[in-house]
Every structure is written in structure tokens, then in C-alpha cells.
Amino acid sequence: MPNIAHTQPHVYRVRVAVPVHIFDCFDYRLSPEQYQQAQVGARVAISFGRQNLVGVIVEKLAPDHPIDPRFKLKAISELLDQEAILPAEVLTLLTWSANYYQFPIGEVIQTALPALLRQGKPYNLLARVWKVLDLEAEAKLKRSEKQRDAYKILKLHPQGTLEHILNLSGIDNATLKALSNKGIIQCELETQDFSPEPVQMAQMPLSANPDQTHAIKSILKAQQRYQAFLLDGLTGSGKTEVYLQVMQQVLKQGKQVLVLVPEIGLTPQTISRFQSRFHCHIALLHSGLNDNKRLQAWQAAQTGKASIVLGTRSAIYTAMPNLGLIILDEEHDLSFKQQEGFRYHARDVALYRAAQRKCPVILGSATPSIDSYHLVEQGKLTCLELNQRAGTALLPKMHVIDLTVTQKQHGISQQLILEIKHRLEKKEQVLIFLNRRGYAPVLLCEQCGWQASCSNCDANMTLHYQPYQHLHCHHCGTIKSLPEHCPACQQESLKPIGMGTAKVEEHLQSLFPQYPVIRVDRDSTSRVGSWQKIQDTIHKNETAILLGTQMLAKGHHFPYVTLVAILDIDAGLLSVDFRAPERTAQLIVQVAGRSGRGEKKGDVYLQTYRPEHPLLQTLLHEDYRHFAKQTLHDRKVSQMPPYRSTILIRCESKDQAHNQQFLCKMATLLREQSQMSIDIWGPIPAPMERKAGRYQAHMVLLSSQRAQMHFYVRTWWQQLLQLKPNDCKVNIDVDPQELN
Ligand code: ADP
Ligand code: ZN
Ligand code: ZN
């Protein structure tokens, strides 16, 4: 007898990745007609608990797929897209990332979607086009010059003009609205054109030097397959020229190129280098865009209209149907690793993506990461070196200033003051670097030793005089007013100790009153337009002292700078983080690379109390590659990353004992489950134990068998989330770049 009772009626369902912090996807019911239309990679509106959310279909279940009786099937509210907006390739990439970084797929997918699409707005944004209705309206506009000018321009284009083009030419929306209120013009909504735009060369390539030629040829040989390259060349050795010439060949075949740059590196200078070489549509994807612009750029990439996509970290997830080359410039830069939430590393995702797409990927840097050199050692990256500085620029010379013996004023040695004076007298620019903003890092009572510290963090508060006098905690943002007396002994004996950029600015200005001192840090550039003003001065070849934090070390070209000084290199030399030497060496070489780009030779001065430090000695007498070789050796001996893979577990709560108890219990569980194959360090209090009023603890997992460790940790992490007490917050950082 046929077993009719067990035959399940057909139920049409899709599996949806929902943007909530839960690892599973959820099944939703839909009508047979909707099921027909539904596409994997399209958005659906759904209700989830009491929320209305936008999810993405990751699977269409077969109608006879067994139903899980534990869950009540809800119907979707609406199909939002007729077609997939995330192609299968990108969904696979996102799924891989979610697995690798142990983060819920529903939230990972959000990274790949522009805000408007995450909110459920229609994919086809209609363009606003303004058209003239009344062709004889000039006389009516005598009173407003603005409206008259706008009207004249609009009249020149009877077929209509795009609103954003009008905005670009200085016509604001208020003017358009006023004209439309008078019935003179009207706005129409039109669908946008996404047909591909042809690529044309706007400028001839330079004639490549032998190293560049070798690099270009090697990369082009790999055009039809996956191969990863490390382009290792000092600042100014012509890496960008290599990118441009390889791109030219790839674009010529109608393929798209994805270029990733550090967050701070996407300057008008960078953009214009690509624009002046190629006439084609370039889509820019960075955090400064408004939602509309971002969606437009994303669509230009996704439809193939844009031949070049230039973006920061998250652009690695952009859909590009004709992707043929990925370039990651300044590959050592920390901003490629997301430091919160979904902690992916765009460099590692880029390698996966290129392998998936079977296309070449270039990682470029003057100071490649130790991780990348390790991949070269393993044969996973092909190293291409550029050893000549292109053009006529000479390499700067490095000098170490021993602070233990020299005279100094407010942290600047007499020798350095003299050198600065020489340069200024020769009408050259100098660049002074100090990685500490504010006026002074410590406010100390000279009578009793009291220090201003943050009540929420284990940290001192920084003294600021601008825009008004206050104490500021750089870790949690707490602001306090400046006490007049010492709160402990009531004496008027409070004194700023140490130096921040604002104090050095004051000092330099008093030493060199006839020259401008331009300070660049987060405080000085937060004022609107100030960064632009600074850039203008830098490129105008005016004699000046430039003073700044890390912001100044990255990606900017300072053609007229001939002297660079780092005032305090010791913070990096003495840090406990095992990556601190790598970061410090990169900083020194990068900062040094800012000088001597023009015809004049540059000098670099490093002030230190530890002149004999091996890192400084290596950089002084050898070079960065030697330093990297030694570091690789040290890491191998101590079995530190990249020789072992790491995962960092962070736990925070109101009570350090809670963190410790919970993590200890979880460590025991992991030891049992992994049969002791994972080395576990900690739990220990984090380097800054208390931050924003909460206690932080760390536990580090290490293993030389990455895949095996990830396998055990996957199940364990799910258990951990289940067992976690409510008052603890935890997060997992796979391949952490910073142990804080
Ligand atoms: P990097 O990207 O390594 O810092 P760039 O590609 O920006 O180096 O090159 C530095 C400077 O040298 C630029 O002004 C560039 O135009 C010039 N340059 C690069 N390659 C050549 C070449 N083959 N011949 C002449 N000048 C070059
Ligand atoms: Zn604080
Ligand atoms: Zn005191």
C-alpha cells in the first residue's frame, strides 16, 4: 500500500539571510507565483519577531523539501527585487567570509549592500531631470539673478538636465524649487542609463624602467588565471605606474579593475592619477559618500558601466561582472582590517576573490607586511621588486639623534632645531611627526604626584587648550574641565607633562615666528575645509613647517619637503605587542618616503633614548627588507604569527572576575574538544584593563594547523555564545592585527 500519509503537500519556501546577530538563516513561505519570480541574491521584506527587516534570499528550497515542524513558517511580506542584486559569485565570497571570520551571514551580507538597499529602497533609483516648460519666462525673472542664470542654462538643454549635474555647476535645489513653483520648469523622473562606457587612453604611459618592465610582463602573463603578486618597491619607485600599465591591458579587453586603497589614501591626488591616464567611468566607493552617491557608484560597478572601481576596505565585496584584476595598494595598512563587528581583512578576502575569479591580484607596498613576506616564502605570492627610485628623486638619508646626550627644548633636540633652521632659510619645507594629538598627555601635580586620569578607563586624560581648555580621554571620549588646584593637595601646582602636537606647534612657532607652522591632526582637520587648505599650502612650495600625527604619514606626496623628523619613536620601540616593531619600522620607512621626492635630497631624523635599538640599527645600516627577514626569523623561532594562526577572544563586563571565570570554563571546554591541539593563552586582563567603565579580558588561541583550529573553534564559539552570562559581551577576532 502506498504510504500517502507521509507525503507532504508542496510548500514554496525560500531561505533568507536576515540582518540579526544569529548564525542561522530562516525559511519563509511565499506564493507559487512569488516562488517563480524569486531569485537567489534578491531582497525580500520580512517580519522577524516584532521587527520588519530586509533580508536576502540565499536558497530556493525545493517544494518537497521537508518542513521543520519546530518552527512556524511565516510568509514573506514582499519580494523587493525582480532580479538578483548580489550575484552568486559575491554570495559565495560573503559566505566564505562569514565562515572564516565566524560572523553571522545575515550581518555579513549587509557589508556588501549600500545603505539604501539595506533599508529596502528600490534598486532602480530614478534620476531627477529638470526640463523647461515656459520658453519665454526670462522677463519674469528680473528680480532674481540666481534664478535667471539657472533658467538660461536649463534652456540650453531642451531634453532636460540631470539634477546632480545642475548642482555641480552651482545651481542649488532651492533655486530649482523656486522656478518650479512659478511653473517655469518641472522635474521628471527617468530611469538611469547603465550601459558600459568605452575606455580611452587620456595620456601616454611612461617608458618603464627594467624593474617595472619585468613586473608588468610577469603580471600580464597571468591575465587568464589566478596568481597573486607582491609589488615590493620603495615610495617613489614607480608602483603606481606599474598598476596603470597593467590596468591598461586589462581594460583594453573590456574587463573591470578593482583598486583598493587605505581609508586615508583616497585623496583627490590618487583619483586624479587614474582619471588623467584613462578616460572611462570610475566608480568611487568610500565612507565619505552620501547614500545616493554610494548606491549610484555601486550600481555602476555592478552593471559593468564603471571600468574602474576605486574604493576602501568594504569595496572588496562589490559585484563586478567583468572583474579582471584586483589591486590593493599600501597592502600593509591596518585600515584594511575591520576592527569591530565583522572583523574581516580585505587583503585576505582579495586573495580569495581573485582565486575564485581566476584573475591576478597585486598587493603593493613600500613596506610589505610580515604576513605577505611569509606568503612569498611559502610560494603563495610572487614577489616583484622595484629597486630604483623612478625619475630623478634620490633616497633620503637617515639619522638617529640620541636624546640621552643632546640638549633639548620642549622635546626637540638642539641639533634638530638647527637643521630645521637651515632648511627654512633655504626656503624648503620640513615635516615633523608626532603621534600624539592634544597639548600634553599628562597633567601632573608637582607637589603630591597626582595625575589627571579618566574615571572610566585605566588611562591618563590628555590636556587640550583648543577649542577651549579641557581634559579629554582619548579612549572613551570623556571630557572634564581643567581643575585650578590639585584635587588631592589643593596646591596650585598642576603642570602639563610630555608633549602633544598642539604644544609642539606652540614651541615651533615661538622658535620660528617668521614661518607658518601647519598642524595636521584629527583636531585641526575636523574643521570644515581645513584639510583642503593645508593641502594647498603643501603643494604651493611655500616655506613652512608641517606638523602632524599618523595622518600625515600615509599616501600623501610632499614634493617640497626635504627634512622629516620623528620626535618620539620610542613608544613604538618599547611596546609589548609583538607586532610593534613591524609597525614602527613601517612608520619610519613610510614617513621617510614623504621626503626628497623632488630634485633635492631628503634627510630623516629620528629622536630616541634608545639609539642602539636593533630595529633602528637595521633600518639605518641595512633596509626594510633586512628588517623583515630578521623579523620573520624571530617569529619563526618563537612560533608567533604568521607561523601560527591566531584567534583572539575578547570578553568585557562590569567585573573582571566574571570575565575570568567564564573564559576559564570555555578554555577547559575547548581543550577537551580539540584534544589539546590548540594552544590557549590566558584569559588575562587586556593591556588597558578598564575601558569606558568596563573590564576587558583577552584569550588568545594559537595553532600551526589553521584549518583544524577553525574547525574546532566554529562549534565551540557557538556553544560559548549560548553559555555566555548576560552581563558579559564577547567577540571573536580571527587573524587579529592588534592585541588590544
Ligand atoms: P610609487 O607608487 O611607488 O610611490 P609612483 O608610481 O608614484 O611611485 O612614481 C613616483 C614618481 O615617478 C611619479 O612622479 C611618476 O610619474 C614617476 N615615474 C614612475 N615611473 C616612471 C618611469 N618609468 N619614468 C619616469 N618617471 C616615472
Ligand atoms: Zn576614558
Ligand atoms: Zn597635589
mmCIF file with all atom_site columns, C-alpha atoms and ligand atoms in Angstrom, residues 453-461 472-478 688 690-693, ligand 2:
data_model
loop_
_atom_site.group_PDB
_atom_site.id
_atom_site.type_symbol
_atom_site.label_atom_id
_atom_site.label_alt_id
_atom_site.label_comp_id
_atom_site.label_asym_id
_atom_site.label_entity_id
_atom_site.label_seq_id
_atom_site.pdbx_PDB_ins_code
_atom_site.Cartn_x
_atom_site.Cartn_y
_atom_site.Cartn_z
_atom_site.occupancy
_atom_site.B_iso_or_equiv
_atom_site.pdbx_formal_charge
_atom_site.auth_seq_id
_atom_site.auth_comp_id
_atom_site.auth_asym_id
_atom_site.auth_atom_id
_atom_site.pdbx_PDB_model_num
ATOM   1  C  CA . SER A 1 453 ? 43.189 60.112 34.958 1.00 0.00 ? 453 SER A CA 1
ATOM   2  C  CA . CYS A 1 454 ? 39.930 59.014 33.396 1.00 0.00 ? 454 CYS A CA 1
ATOM   3  C  CA . SER A 1 455 ? 37.367 57.718 35.853 1.00 0.00 ? 455 SER A CA 1
ATOM   4  C  CA . ASN A 1 456 ? 36.149 55.158 33.289 1.00 0.00 ? 456 ASN A CA 1
ATOM   5  C  CA . CYS A 1 457 ? 39.444 53.900 31.843 1.00 0.00 ? 457 CYS A CA 1
ATOM   6  C  CA . ASP A 1 458 ? 42.903 52.911 33.025 1.00 0.00 ? 458 ASP A CA 1
ATOM   7  C  CA . ALA A 1 459 ? 44.350 55.882 31.224 1.00 0.00 ? 459 ALA A CA 1
ATOM   8  C  CA . ASN A 1 460 ? 45.549 59.432 31.675 1.00 0.00 ? 460 ASN A CA 1
ATOM   9  C  CA . MET A 1 461 ? 43.499 62.262 30.331 1.00 0.00 ? 461 MET A CA 1
ATOM   10 C  CA . HIS A 1 472 ? 39.920 64.603 27.210 1.00 0.00 ? 472 HIS A CA 1
ATOM   11 C  CA . CYS A 1 473 ? 40.108 60.817 27.453 1.00 0.00 ? 473 CYS A CA 1
ATOM   12 C  CA . HIS A 1 474 ? 41.165 59.552 24.016 1.00 0.00 ? 474 HIS A CA 1
ATOM   13 C  CA . HIS A 1 475 ? 39.819 56.078 24.812 1.00 0.00 ? 475 HIS A CA 1
ATOM   14 C  CA . CYS A 1 476 ? 36.220 56.682 25.856 1.00 0.00 ? 476 CYS A CA 1
ATOM   15 C  CA . GLY A 1 477 ? 35.692 60.333 24.929 1.00 0.00 ? 477 GLY A CA 1
ATOM   16 C  CA . THR A 1 478 ? 35.044 61.603 28.483 1.00 0.00 ? 478 THR A CA 1
ATOM   17 C  CA . MET A 1 688 ? 44.059 48.512 29.038 1.00 0.00 ? 688 MET A CA 1
ATOM   18 C  CA . ARG A 1 690 ? 39.291 49.102 32.172 1.00 0.00 ? 690 ARG A CA 1
ATOM   19 C  CA . LYS A 1 691 ? 37.833 50.996 29.272 1.00 0.00 ? 691 LYS A CA 1
ATOM   20 C  CA . ALA A 1 692 ? 34.668 53.108 29.270 1.00 0.00 ? 692 ALA A CA 1
ATOM   21 C  CA . GLY A 1 693 ? 33.798 51.736 32.690 1.00 0.00 ? 693 GLY A CA 1
HETATM 22 ZN ZN . ZN  B 2 .   ? 38.147 57.079 29.372 1.00 0.00 ? 2   ZN  B ZN 1
#
